[in-house]
Every structure is written in C-alpha cells, then in structure tokens.
Coordinates of C-alpha atoms and ligand atoms in Angstrom, one line a residue:
X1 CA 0.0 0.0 0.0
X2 CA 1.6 3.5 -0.6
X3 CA 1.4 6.2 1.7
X4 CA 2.0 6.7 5.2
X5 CA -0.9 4.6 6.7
X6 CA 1.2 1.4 6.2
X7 CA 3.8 1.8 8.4
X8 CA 2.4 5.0 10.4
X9 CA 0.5 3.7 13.9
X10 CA -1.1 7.2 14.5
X11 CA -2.7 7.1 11.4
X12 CA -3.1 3.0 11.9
X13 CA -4.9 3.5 14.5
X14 CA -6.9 6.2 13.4
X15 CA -7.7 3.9 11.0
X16 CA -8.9 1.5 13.2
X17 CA -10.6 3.8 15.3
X18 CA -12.7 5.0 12.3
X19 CA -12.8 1.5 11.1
X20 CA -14.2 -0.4 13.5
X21 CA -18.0 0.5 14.1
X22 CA -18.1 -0.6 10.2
X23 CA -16.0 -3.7 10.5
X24 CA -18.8 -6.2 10.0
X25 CA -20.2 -3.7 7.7
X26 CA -19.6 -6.3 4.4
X27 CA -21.4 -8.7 6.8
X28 CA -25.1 -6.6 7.6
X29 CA -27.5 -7.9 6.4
X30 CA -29.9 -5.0 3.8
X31 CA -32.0 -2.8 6.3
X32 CA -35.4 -3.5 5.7
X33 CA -36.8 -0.6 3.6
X34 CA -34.4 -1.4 0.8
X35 CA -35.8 -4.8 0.4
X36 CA -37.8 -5.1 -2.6
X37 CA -41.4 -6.4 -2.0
X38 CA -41.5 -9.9 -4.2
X39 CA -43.9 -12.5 -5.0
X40 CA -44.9 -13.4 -1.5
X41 CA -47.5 -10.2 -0.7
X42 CA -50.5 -10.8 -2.8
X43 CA -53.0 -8.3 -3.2
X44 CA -56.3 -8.4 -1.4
X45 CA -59.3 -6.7 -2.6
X46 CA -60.0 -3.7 -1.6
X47 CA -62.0 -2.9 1.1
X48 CA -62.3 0.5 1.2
X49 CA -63.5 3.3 -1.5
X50 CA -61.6 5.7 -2.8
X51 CA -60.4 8.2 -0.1
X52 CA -58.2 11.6 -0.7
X53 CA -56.9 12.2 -3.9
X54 CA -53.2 11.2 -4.3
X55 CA -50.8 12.2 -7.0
X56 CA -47.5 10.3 -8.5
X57 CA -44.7 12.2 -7.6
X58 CA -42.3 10.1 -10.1
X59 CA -42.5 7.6 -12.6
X60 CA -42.9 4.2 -11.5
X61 CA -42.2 1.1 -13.1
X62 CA -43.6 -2.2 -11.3
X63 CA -40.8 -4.8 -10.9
X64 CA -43.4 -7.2 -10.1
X65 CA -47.3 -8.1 -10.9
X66 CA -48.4 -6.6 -7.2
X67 CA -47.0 -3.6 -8.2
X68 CA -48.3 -0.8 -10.2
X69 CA -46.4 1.4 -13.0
X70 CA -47.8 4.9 -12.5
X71 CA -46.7 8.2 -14.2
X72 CA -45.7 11.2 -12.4
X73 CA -48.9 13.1 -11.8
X74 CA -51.0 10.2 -12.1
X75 CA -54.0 11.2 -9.5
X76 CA -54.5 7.8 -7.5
X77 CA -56.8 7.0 -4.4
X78 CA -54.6 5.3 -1.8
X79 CA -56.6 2.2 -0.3
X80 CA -53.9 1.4 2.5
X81 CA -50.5 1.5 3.9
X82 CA -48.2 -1.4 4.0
X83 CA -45.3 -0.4 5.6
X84 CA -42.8 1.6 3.1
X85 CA -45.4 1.0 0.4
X86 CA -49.0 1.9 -0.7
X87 CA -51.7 -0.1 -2.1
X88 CA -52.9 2.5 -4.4
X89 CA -55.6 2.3 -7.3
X90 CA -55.5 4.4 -10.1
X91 CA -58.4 6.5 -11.0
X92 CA -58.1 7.9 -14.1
X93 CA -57.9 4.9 -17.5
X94 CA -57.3 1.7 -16.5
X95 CA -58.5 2.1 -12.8
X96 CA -56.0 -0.6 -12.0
X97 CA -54.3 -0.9 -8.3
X98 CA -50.9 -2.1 -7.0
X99 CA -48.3 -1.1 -4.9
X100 CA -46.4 1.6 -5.1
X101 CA -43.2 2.9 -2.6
X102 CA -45.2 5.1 -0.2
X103 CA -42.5 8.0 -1.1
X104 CA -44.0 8.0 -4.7
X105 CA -47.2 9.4 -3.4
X106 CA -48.1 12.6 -2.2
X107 CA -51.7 14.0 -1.1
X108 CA -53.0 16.6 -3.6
X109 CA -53.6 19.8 -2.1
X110 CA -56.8 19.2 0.0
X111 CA -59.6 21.0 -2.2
X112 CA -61.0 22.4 0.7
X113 CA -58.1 24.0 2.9
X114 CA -59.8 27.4 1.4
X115 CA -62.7 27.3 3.9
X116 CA -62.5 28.7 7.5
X117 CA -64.9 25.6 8.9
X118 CA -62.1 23.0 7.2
X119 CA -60.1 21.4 9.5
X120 CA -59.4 18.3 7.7
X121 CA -57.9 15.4 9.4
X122 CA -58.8 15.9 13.1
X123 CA -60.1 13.4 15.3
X124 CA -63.0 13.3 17.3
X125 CA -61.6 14.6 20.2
X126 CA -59.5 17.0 19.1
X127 CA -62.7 18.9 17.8
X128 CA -64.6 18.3 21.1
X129 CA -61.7 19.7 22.8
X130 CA -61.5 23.0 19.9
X131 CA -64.5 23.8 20.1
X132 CA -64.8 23.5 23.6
X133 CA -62.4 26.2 23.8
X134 CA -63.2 29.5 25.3
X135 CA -62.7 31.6 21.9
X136 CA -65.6 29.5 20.8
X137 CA -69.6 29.4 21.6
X138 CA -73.3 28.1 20.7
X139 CA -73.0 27.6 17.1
X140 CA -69.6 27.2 16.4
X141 CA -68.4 24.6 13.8
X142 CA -65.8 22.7 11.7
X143 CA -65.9 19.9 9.2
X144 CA -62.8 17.1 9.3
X145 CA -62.1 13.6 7.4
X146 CA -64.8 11.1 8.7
X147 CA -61.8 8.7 11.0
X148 CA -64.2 5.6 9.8
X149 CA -64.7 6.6 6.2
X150 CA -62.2 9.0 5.0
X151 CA -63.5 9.5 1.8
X152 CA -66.7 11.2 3.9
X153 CA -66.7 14.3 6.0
X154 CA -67.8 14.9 9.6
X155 CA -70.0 18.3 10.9
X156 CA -69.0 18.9 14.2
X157 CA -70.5 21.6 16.1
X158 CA -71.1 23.5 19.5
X159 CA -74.8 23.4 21.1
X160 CA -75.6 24.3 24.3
X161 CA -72.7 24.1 25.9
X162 CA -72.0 20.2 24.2
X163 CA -70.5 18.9 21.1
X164 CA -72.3 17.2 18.3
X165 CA -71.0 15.3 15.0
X166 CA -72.9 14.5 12.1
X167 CA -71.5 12.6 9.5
X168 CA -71.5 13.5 6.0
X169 CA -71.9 10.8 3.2
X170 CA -71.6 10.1 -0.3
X171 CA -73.9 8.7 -3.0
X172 CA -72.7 6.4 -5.2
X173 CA -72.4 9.9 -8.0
X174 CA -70.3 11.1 -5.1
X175 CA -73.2 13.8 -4.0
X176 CA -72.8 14.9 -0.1
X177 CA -75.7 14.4 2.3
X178 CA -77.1 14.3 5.8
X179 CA -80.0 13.4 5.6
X180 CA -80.6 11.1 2.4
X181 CA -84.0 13.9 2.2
X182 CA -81.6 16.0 0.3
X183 CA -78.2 15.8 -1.3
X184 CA -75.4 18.2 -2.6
X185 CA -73.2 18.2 -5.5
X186 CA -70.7 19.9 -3.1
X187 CA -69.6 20.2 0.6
X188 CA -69.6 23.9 0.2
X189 CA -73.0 23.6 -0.9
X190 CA -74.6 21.2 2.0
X191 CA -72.6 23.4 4.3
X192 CA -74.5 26.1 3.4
X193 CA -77.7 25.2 2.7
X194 CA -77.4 24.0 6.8
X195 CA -76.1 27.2 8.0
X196 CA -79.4 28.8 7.3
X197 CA -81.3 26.1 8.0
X198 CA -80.4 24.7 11.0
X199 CA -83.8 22.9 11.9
X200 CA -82.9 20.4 9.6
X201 CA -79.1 19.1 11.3
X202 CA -80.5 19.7 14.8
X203 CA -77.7 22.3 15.9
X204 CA -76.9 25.7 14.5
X205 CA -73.9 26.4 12.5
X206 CA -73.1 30.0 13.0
X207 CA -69.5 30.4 12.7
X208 CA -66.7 28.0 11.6
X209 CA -64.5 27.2 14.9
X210 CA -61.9 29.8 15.9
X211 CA -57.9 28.5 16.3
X212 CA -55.1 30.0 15.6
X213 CA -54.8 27.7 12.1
X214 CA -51.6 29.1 11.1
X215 CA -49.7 27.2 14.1
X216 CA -52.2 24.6 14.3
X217 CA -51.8 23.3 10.6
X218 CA -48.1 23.8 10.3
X219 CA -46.4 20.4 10.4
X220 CA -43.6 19.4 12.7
X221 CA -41.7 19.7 9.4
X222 CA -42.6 23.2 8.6
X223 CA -41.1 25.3 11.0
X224 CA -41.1 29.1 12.0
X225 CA -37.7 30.5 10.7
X226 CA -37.5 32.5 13.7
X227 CA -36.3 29.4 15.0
X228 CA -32.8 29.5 13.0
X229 CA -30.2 31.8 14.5
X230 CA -27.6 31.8 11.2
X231 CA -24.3 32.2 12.5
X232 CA -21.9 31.7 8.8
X233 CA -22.2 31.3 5.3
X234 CA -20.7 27.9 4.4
X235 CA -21.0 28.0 0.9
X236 CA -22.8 28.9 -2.1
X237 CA -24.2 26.7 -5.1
X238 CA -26.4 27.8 -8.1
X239 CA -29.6 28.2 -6.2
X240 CA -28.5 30.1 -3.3
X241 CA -26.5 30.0 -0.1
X242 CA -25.9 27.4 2.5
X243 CA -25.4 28.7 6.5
X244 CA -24.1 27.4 9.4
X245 CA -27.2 28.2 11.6
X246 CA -28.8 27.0 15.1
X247 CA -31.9 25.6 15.6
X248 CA -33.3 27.2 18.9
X249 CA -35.9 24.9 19.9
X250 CA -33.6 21.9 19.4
X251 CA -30.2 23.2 20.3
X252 CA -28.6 21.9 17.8
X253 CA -26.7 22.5 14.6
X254 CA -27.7 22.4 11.3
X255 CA -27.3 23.5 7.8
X256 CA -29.6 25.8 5.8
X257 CA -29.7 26.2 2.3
X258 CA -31.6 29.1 1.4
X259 CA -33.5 28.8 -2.5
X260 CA -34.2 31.5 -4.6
X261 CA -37.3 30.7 -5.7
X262 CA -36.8 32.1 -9.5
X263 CA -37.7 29.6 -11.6
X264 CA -39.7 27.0 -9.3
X265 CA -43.0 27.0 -9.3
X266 CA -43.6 27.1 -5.1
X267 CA -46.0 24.7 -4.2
X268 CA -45.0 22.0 -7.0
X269 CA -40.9 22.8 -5.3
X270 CA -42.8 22.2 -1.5
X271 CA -44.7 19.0 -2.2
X272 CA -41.8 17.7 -3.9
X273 CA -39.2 18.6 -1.2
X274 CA -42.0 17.0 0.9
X275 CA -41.5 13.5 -0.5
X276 CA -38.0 13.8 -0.2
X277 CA -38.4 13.7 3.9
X278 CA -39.2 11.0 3.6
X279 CA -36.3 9.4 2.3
X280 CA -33.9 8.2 5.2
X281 CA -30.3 6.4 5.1
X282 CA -27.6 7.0 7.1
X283 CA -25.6 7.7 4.4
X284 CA -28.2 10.4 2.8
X285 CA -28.1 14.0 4.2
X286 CA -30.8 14.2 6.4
X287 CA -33.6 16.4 5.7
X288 CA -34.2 18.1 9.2
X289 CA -37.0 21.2 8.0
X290 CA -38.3 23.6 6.1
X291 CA -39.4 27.1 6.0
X292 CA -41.9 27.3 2.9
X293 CA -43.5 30.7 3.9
X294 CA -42.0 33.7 2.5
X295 CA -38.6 33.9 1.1
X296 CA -36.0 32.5 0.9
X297 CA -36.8 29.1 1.2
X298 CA -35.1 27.6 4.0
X299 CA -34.3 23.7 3.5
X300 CA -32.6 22.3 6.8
X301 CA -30.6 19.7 6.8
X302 CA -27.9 18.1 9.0
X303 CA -24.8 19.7 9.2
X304 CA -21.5 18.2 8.1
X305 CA -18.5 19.2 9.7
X306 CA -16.0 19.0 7.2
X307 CA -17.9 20.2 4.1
X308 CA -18.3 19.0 0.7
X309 CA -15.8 16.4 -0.5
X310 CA -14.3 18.5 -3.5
X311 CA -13.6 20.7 -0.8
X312 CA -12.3 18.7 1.7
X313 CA -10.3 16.5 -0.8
X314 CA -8.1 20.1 -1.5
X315 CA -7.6 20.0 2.1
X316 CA -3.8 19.2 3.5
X317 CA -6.0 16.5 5.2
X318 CA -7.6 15.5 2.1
X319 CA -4.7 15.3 0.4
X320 CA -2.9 12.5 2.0
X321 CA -6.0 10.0 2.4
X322 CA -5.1 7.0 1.0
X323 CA -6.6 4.3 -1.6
X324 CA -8.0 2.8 1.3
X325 CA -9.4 5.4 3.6
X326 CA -10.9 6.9 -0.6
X327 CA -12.7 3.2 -1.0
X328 CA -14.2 3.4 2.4
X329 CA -15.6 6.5 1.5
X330 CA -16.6 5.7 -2.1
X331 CA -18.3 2.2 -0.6
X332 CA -20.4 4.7 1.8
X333 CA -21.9 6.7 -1.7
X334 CA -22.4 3.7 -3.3
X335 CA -24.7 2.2 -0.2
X336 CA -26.6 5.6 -0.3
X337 CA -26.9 5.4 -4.0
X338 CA -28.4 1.9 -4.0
X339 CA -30.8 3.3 -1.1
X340 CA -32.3 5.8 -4.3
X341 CA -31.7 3.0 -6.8
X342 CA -34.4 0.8 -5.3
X343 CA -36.6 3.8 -5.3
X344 CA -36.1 4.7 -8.9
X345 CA -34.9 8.0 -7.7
X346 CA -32.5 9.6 -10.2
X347 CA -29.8 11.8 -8.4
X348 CA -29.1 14.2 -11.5
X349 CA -26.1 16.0 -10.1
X350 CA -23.5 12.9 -8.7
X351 CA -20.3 15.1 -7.8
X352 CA -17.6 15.4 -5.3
X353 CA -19.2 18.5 -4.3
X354 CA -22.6 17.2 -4.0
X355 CA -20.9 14.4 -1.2
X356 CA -20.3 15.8 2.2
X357 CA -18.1 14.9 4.7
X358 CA -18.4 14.5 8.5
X359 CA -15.8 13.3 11.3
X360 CA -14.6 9.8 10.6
X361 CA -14.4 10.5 7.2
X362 CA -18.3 9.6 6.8
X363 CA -19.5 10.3 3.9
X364 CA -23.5 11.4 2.6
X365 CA -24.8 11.9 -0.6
X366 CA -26.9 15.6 -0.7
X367 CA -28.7 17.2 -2.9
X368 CA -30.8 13.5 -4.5
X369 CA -33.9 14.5 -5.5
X370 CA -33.3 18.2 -5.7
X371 CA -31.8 18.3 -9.2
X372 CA -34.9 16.9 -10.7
X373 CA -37.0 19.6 -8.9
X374 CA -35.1 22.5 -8.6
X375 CA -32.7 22.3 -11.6
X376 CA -34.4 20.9 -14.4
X377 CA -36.0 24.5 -15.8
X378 CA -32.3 25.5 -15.2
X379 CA -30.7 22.5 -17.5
X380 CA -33.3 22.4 -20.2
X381 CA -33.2 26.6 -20.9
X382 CA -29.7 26.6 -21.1
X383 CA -28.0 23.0 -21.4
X384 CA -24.7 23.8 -22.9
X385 CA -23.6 25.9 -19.6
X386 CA -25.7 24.4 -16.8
X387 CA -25.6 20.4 -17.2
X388 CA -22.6 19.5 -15.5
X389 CA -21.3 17.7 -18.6
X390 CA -18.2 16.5 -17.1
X391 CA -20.2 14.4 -15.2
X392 CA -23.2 14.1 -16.8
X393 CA -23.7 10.1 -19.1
X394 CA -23.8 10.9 -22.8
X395 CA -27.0 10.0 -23.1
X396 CA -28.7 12.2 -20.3
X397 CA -26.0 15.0 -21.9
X398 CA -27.0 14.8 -25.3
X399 CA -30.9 14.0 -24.6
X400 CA -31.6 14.2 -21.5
X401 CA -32.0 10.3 -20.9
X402 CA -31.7 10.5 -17.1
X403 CA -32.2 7.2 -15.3
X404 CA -30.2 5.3 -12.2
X405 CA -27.5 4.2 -14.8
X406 CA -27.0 8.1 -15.9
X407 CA -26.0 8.1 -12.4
X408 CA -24.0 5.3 -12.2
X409 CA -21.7 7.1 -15.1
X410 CA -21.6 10.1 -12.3
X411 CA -20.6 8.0 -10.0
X412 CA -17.2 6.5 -12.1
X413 CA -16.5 10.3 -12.4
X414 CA -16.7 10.8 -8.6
X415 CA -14.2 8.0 -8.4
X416 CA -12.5 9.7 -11.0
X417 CA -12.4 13.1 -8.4
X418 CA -11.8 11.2 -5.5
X419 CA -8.9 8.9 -6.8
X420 CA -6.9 11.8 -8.0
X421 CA -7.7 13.9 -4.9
X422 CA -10.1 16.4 -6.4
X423 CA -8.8 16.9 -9.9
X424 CA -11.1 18.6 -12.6
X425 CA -12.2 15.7 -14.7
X426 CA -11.3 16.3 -18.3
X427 CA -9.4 19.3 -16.9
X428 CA -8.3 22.0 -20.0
X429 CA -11.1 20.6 -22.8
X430 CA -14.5 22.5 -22.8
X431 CA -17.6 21.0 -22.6
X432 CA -18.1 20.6 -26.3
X433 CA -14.7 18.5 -26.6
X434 CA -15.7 16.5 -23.9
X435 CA -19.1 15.1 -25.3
X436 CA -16.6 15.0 -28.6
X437 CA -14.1 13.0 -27.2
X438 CA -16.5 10.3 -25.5
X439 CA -18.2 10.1 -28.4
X440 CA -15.6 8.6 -30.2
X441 CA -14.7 6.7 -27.4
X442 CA -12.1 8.0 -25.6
X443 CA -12.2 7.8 -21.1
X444 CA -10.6 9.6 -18.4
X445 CA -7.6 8.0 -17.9
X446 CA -6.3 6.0 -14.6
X447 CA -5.0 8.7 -11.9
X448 CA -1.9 8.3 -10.4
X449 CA -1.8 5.5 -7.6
X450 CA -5.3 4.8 -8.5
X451 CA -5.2 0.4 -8.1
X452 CA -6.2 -0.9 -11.4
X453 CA -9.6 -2.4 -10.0
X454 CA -10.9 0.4 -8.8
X455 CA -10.1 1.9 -12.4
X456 CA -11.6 -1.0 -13.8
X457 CA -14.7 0.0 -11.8
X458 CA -14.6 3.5 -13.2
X459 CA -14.5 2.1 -16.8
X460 CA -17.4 -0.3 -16.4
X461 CA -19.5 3.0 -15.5
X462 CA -18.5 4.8 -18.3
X463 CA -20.0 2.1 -20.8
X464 CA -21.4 3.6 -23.8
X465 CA -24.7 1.3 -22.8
X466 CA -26.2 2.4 -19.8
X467 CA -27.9 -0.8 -19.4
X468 CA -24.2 -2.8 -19.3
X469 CA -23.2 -0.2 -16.3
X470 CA -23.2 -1.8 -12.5
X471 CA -25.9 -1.3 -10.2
X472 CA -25.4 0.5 -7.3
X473 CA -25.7 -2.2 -5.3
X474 CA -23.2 -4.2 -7.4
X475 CA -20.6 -1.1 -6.9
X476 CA -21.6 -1.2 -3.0
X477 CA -20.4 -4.7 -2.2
X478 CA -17.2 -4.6 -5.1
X479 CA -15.9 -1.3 -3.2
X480 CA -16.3 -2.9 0.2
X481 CA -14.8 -5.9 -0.4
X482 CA -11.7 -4.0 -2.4
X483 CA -12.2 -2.0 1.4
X484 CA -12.0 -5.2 3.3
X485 CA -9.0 -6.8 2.0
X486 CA -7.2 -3.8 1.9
X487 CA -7.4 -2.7 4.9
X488 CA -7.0 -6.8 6.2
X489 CA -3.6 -6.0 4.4
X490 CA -3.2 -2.8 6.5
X491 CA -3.8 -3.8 9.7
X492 CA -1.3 -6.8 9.1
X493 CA 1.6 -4.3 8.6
Ligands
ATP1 P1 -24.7 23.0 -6.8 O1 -25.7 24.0 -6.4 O2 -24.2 23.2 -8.2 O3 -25.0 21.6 -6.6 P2 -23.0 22.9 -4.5 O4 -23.5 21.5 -4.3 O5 -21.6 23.2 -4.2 O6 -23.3 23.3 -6.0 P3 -24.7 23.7 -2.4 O7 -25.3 22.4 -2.2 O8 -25.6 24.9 -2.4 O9 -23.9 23.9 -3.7 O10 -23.6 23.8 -1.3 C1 -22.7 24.9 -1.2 C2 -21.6 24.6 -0.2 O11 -22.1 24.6 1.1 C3 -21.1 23.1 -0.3 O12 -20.0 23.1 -1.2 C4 -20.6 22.8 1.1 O13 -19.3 23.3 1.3 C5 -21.6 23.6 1.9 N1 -22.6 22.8 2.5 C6 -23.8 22.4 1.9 N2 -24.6 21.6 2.6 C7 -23.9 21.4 3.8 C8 -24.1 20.7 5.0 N3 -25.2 20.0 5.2 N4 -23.2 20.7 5.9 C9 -22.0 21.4 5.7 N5 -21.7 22.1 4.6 C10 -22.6 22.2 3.7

C-alpha cells in the first residue's frame, strides 16, 4: 500500500478507530426498507373506497405483478399503507391498483383547505376539545375527514354548551348528504344550505370554529424561521447559499440552504421537497425542516462538519487519504446510491461537491432529489452551460435520458475526483470537446496510484450502454470488499 498509513501507527490507528464501528459492515444484512417487496405479498381486494386524492410524484415502473407502473402526476386513491409501500388504485384509464413505494405518493392539495370551517384530518376529540375552547360558543363549527370513512366528512358543532358530529356521506355519484331527504353536488353547498337552515341538522352552524390555524396546521416539518439563529455562510451553489445556523428549539446544529425561488413553481418545489423527507439512510443528508413561507426558502438539513468532499479533498487532510481510507468513502456513496436506486430516484447532479463529509471520514450523498425539482428548468433553458457535462452520461447530456445508470456514469466520475484527490475531470477541454471525445470513445484515464480495479470499476460506468453499467448495489459490495481486504492488508503491517 503506498502512503504513510502502512507503516504509520497514529494514522493506523486512526484507521482502526474509524474502522471499527463498520468492521462487519460487508457482513449486515440489507436494512429492511431497501428490500424489494417480491412475490410473496398478494393483493387483497380492496376494502375500502376511494379516499383523498393522491398524486404520483415520479415515474414508476412495477418490478413485479403486485406492483403498479404509474406516471408522475398520475392522480390515484390510496386504499392502504403497507409499511414503506402503498396499495394505491388508479383513477383515471385503466383504474388498476398495486403497490407503489409510499414516497411516490403525495396528497393533492386538499380541495377544501380554502374554507375557515375545514379542518381536515382531526379526530374526534381534538374537535370536542377546539371547540370547547373558550374563543368558541353556541354555534360554532368545523368539518374534518370522517376517522371511519375517509372518503366522507364529519360536521361537528357547539350546542348548548356540548359537542355534536354529524356525519357526511356520499352517494354512489359522489353527491354529499345528511339526511338522504336532500343531497349536494358539493360540501360547500350542503354546508350552506345548513347554515341557514339549522332545523334540519338539529344544531346551529353559526361560525366555523376559531384557532389559531396558522400554528395549528403547520407540520412538525414546517417550522417558523424565527427558529434558525444563522451564524456563517458555508457556501454557495447555483440556487443560493448554504449557512451554518442554530436551531433554537432543538439546540442543535444544522445546515440551511436558502433557494431563490426564480424559476420553481412554489407549491410543486414544496410538495416535492415533501417526499424527499421521507427518504432516510444514514448515508443520505438528512432532511431536518423547512421554512416554505415567505422567502427565501429555507431547506434544513444536518450539518457536516467538514464540508463537501471537492472541498475537503483540497484540504492538506484530504490530500494525503489513502486508496483505502478513498474506497471506504466511495463504498459509503455507493450504499446511499443503492438506497435511491431501489426507489427509482435519479440523483441528476452525482459530484464530489454534491458528497459531504463529516468526522470519521463519513460520507453522505446531498442534494438527491433536488436536481430533478429545482434544476431541471435550469438544464433544459440553457444546457450547454448548466448540465454538468463533465459528469453528466452521454446519453442524459446529449438528450436528456436520465435514469439510475446516468447516475451510475456520475458516480465513475466521482471515483475519478476522488482517486486523483479532487482533480477537474477532463481538466483544459471544454464542454463541447468532452461530449466530442467520449463520443468517439475515448475515457478519463487511470489517476496516479489509483489500483487498477478500482479503475476498472470507473470504466465499467462509463459504458457507452447504460444498461451494461453496475448497479449500485453491485458497486456497493465490489468497493467494500476492495475495502475489506485492503485494509485486512493494512492492519497486518
Ligand atoms: P450545486 O448547487 O451546483 O449543486 P453545490 O453542491 O456546491 O453546487 P450547495 O449544495 O448549495 O452547492 O452547497 C454549497 C456549499 O455549502 C457546499 O459546497 C458545502 O461546502 C456547503 N454545504 C452544503 N450543505 C452542507 C451541509 N449539510 N453541511 C455542511 N456544509 C454544507
């Protein structure tokens, strides 16, 4: 092995210190929510009817006959929740249903957040106990998601001192009633028809409930941005800056990038972002918050302590890392890759300074899932300057064919980055030249010191046929077992 870890027991056993935790780590077994559901869930009937309307967030393409292949956008009821997946049925064409990863699926924008007397998915109690309230009196109401049939609505309202709930139901057409003496085509409609005739429901409905909604429909995930204290620009990347910042209520650290909101339209960017939370690995950056109202947009994440790793690889610590420590590093962006992979998430923007670093030399991939949303208008109105060519797969270059195995070429230019200790891939040609020169075939060659199979690695990535590239997963287990035997060879020193 060449450099000073081989013979140097500071850094040996610094090596072992930052080693150990993951010693077995060739040996765990695939955390649960990576494993793909196969043949053995079968699909009952289902029981319910349709309840909220859902939308596709991504393309999905079942891998199996319980699942269903949905197009972004698709609307779709979802009938239940099975763990990290949904069984959804489409309602638009072939009306078909299947299950789909539960972060495909987002709830369209409630179609009746706009009225004061909507208070959607409350409980019983919790509107006993609102209404109840002292700001509220005789006649005070709100309607909320029926907890037995959500695809129906509940009245509840104040009356002489007590709380009363009257469900609302559907007819087959969908029409809303009480009473089946008289239906209406919609809930704004029954609503009123009983707010000036309040013989007919049995309790007045005078005025919609009275809370402060603001606080009491934000989400744990939405958060004040009073609650950031920003203490020091970290960085800057095309959409705006990243800070060092506080979060008061917590008392901890985090990171905040802050989005101009230029070309995004807002509440497509925040329901997107929204899926994205949902996405957990430890080696993905965590999404911690957001602050959606006004602007900037604040996305919080964890906070990395040593930055991205284009950065830290120009570091006077990054620059004497050696094959091994590199491996260990790439095997970590490989496992968080795979983590997307299953999920048909595309990254977009795989680069050295889209990895960040923490102590221990821990690596997380940031920014998946952003590019798509937040970069695409970008890209497509100006590709020659914005794609990141250099790392960017012919294909998703030249016509924007983006997949998991566009990524996968991203990824053999990481290698690239890291095995040469943050050199500019394709360093002096200009992005023209470089879509030239892989066109007629040519690759970046081997860096310096780089071993040969973790070249050979880079060069199975950069096969002109995306479908002939590794998996992730396939990279994963190759890098950690390049990981394992050299640092078996390390340790034997
Ligand atoms: P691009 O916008 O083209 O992807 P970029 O990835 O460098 O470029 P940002 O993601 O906005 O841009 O990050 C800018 C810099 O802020 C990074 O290079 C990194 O040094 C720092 N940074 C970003 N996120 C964090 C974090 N969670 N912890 C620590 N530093 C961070």
């Amino acid at each position: 092995m060449e450099d000073c870890c081989r013979t140097c027991m500071p850094c040996l056993s610094r090596l072992w210190n930052w080693v150990w935790p993951e010693f077995h780590y060739p040996n765990i077994t695939r955390p649960a929510e990576i494993r793909t559901v196969s043949g053995d869930i079968s699909v009952p009937a289902p029981k319910k009817k349709p309840t909220q309307l859902y939308a596709a967030l991504f393309d999905f393409e079942a891998r199996s006959e319980e699942e269903l292949t949905v197009k972004e956008g698709d609307k779709l009821s979802v009938i239940e929740k099975r763990g990290d997946y949904v069984l959804a049925k489409k309602l638009t064409g072939t009306l078909e249903s299947g299950l789909l990863p539960a972060n495909y699926v987002a709830l369209v924008q409630d179609e009746f957040a706009k009225y004061k007397w909507y208070y959607g998915n409350i409980n019983r109690q919790k509107a006993e106990q609102l209404l109840l309230a002292p700001q509220n009196k005789n006649g005070s109401f709100l309607v909320r998601i029926s907890e037995s049939h959500s695809d129906e609505y509940t009245i509840s309202g104040r009356n002489e001192g007590q709380v009363y709930h009257y469900r609302i139901r559907r007819s087959v057409i969908g029409a809303y009633f009480v009473s089946e003496k008289i239906s209406f085509a919609t809930l704004d409609e029954l609503i009123r028809y009983y707010q000036t005739n309040s013989k007919g429901l049995g309790c007045p409905l005078e005025q919609p409930c009275v809370q402060q909604r603001e606080l009491f429909d934000m989400e744990p995930w939405e958060r004040p941005r009073e609650e950031f204290k920003l203490q020091r620009k970290l960085g800057e990347g095309h959409f705006g800056e990243v800070w060092e910042a506080t979060w008061s209520s917590k008392n901890q650290k985090v990171a905040i990038k802050m989005l101009k909101q230029e070309d995004t339209k807002q509440d497509e960017f925040i329901k997107e972002v929204h899926a994205l939370k949902n996405l957990h690995h430890p080696k993905l950056i965590k999404l911690l918050a957001m602050c959606s109202r006004g602007e900037p947009v604040y996305i919080v994440t964890e906070l990395m302590s040593k930055g991205s790793l284009k950065s830290y690889l120009a570091t006077p610590e990054g620059q004497i890392l050696t094959s091994a420590h590199l491996i260990y590093m790439a095997s970590q962006v490989a496992e968080g890759m795979a983590y997307l992979e299953d999920r048909h998430i595309v990254h977009r923007d795989l680069a050295a300074r889209n990895i960040l670093v923490g102590e221990d030399l821990i690596c997380k991939v940031a920014d998946f899932g952003l590019a798509r949303i937040i970069k695409d208008s970008v890209y497509t109105a100006s590709r020659s300057t914005k794609i990141p060519v250099r790392w960017t797969a012919p294909e998703a270059a030249l016509y924007q064919r983006f997949s998991v195995k566009s990524d996968v070429w991203s990824f053999g230019v990481l290698l690239y980055e890291m095995m040469s200790r943050g050199k500019m891939p394709y360093d002096g040609k200009s992005n023209k030249e470089v879509l030239e020169i892989l066109a007629s075939g040519y690759r970046l060659p081997s860096p310096p010191k780089c071993p040969p199979n973790i070249y050979r690695i880079m060069l199975e990535c950069w096969n002109p046929e995306p479908s002939k590239r590794p998996s992730f997963h396939a990279l994963h287990s190759q890098l950690d077992n390049i990981y394992s035997r050299l640092y078996f060879k390390t340790i034997e020193v």
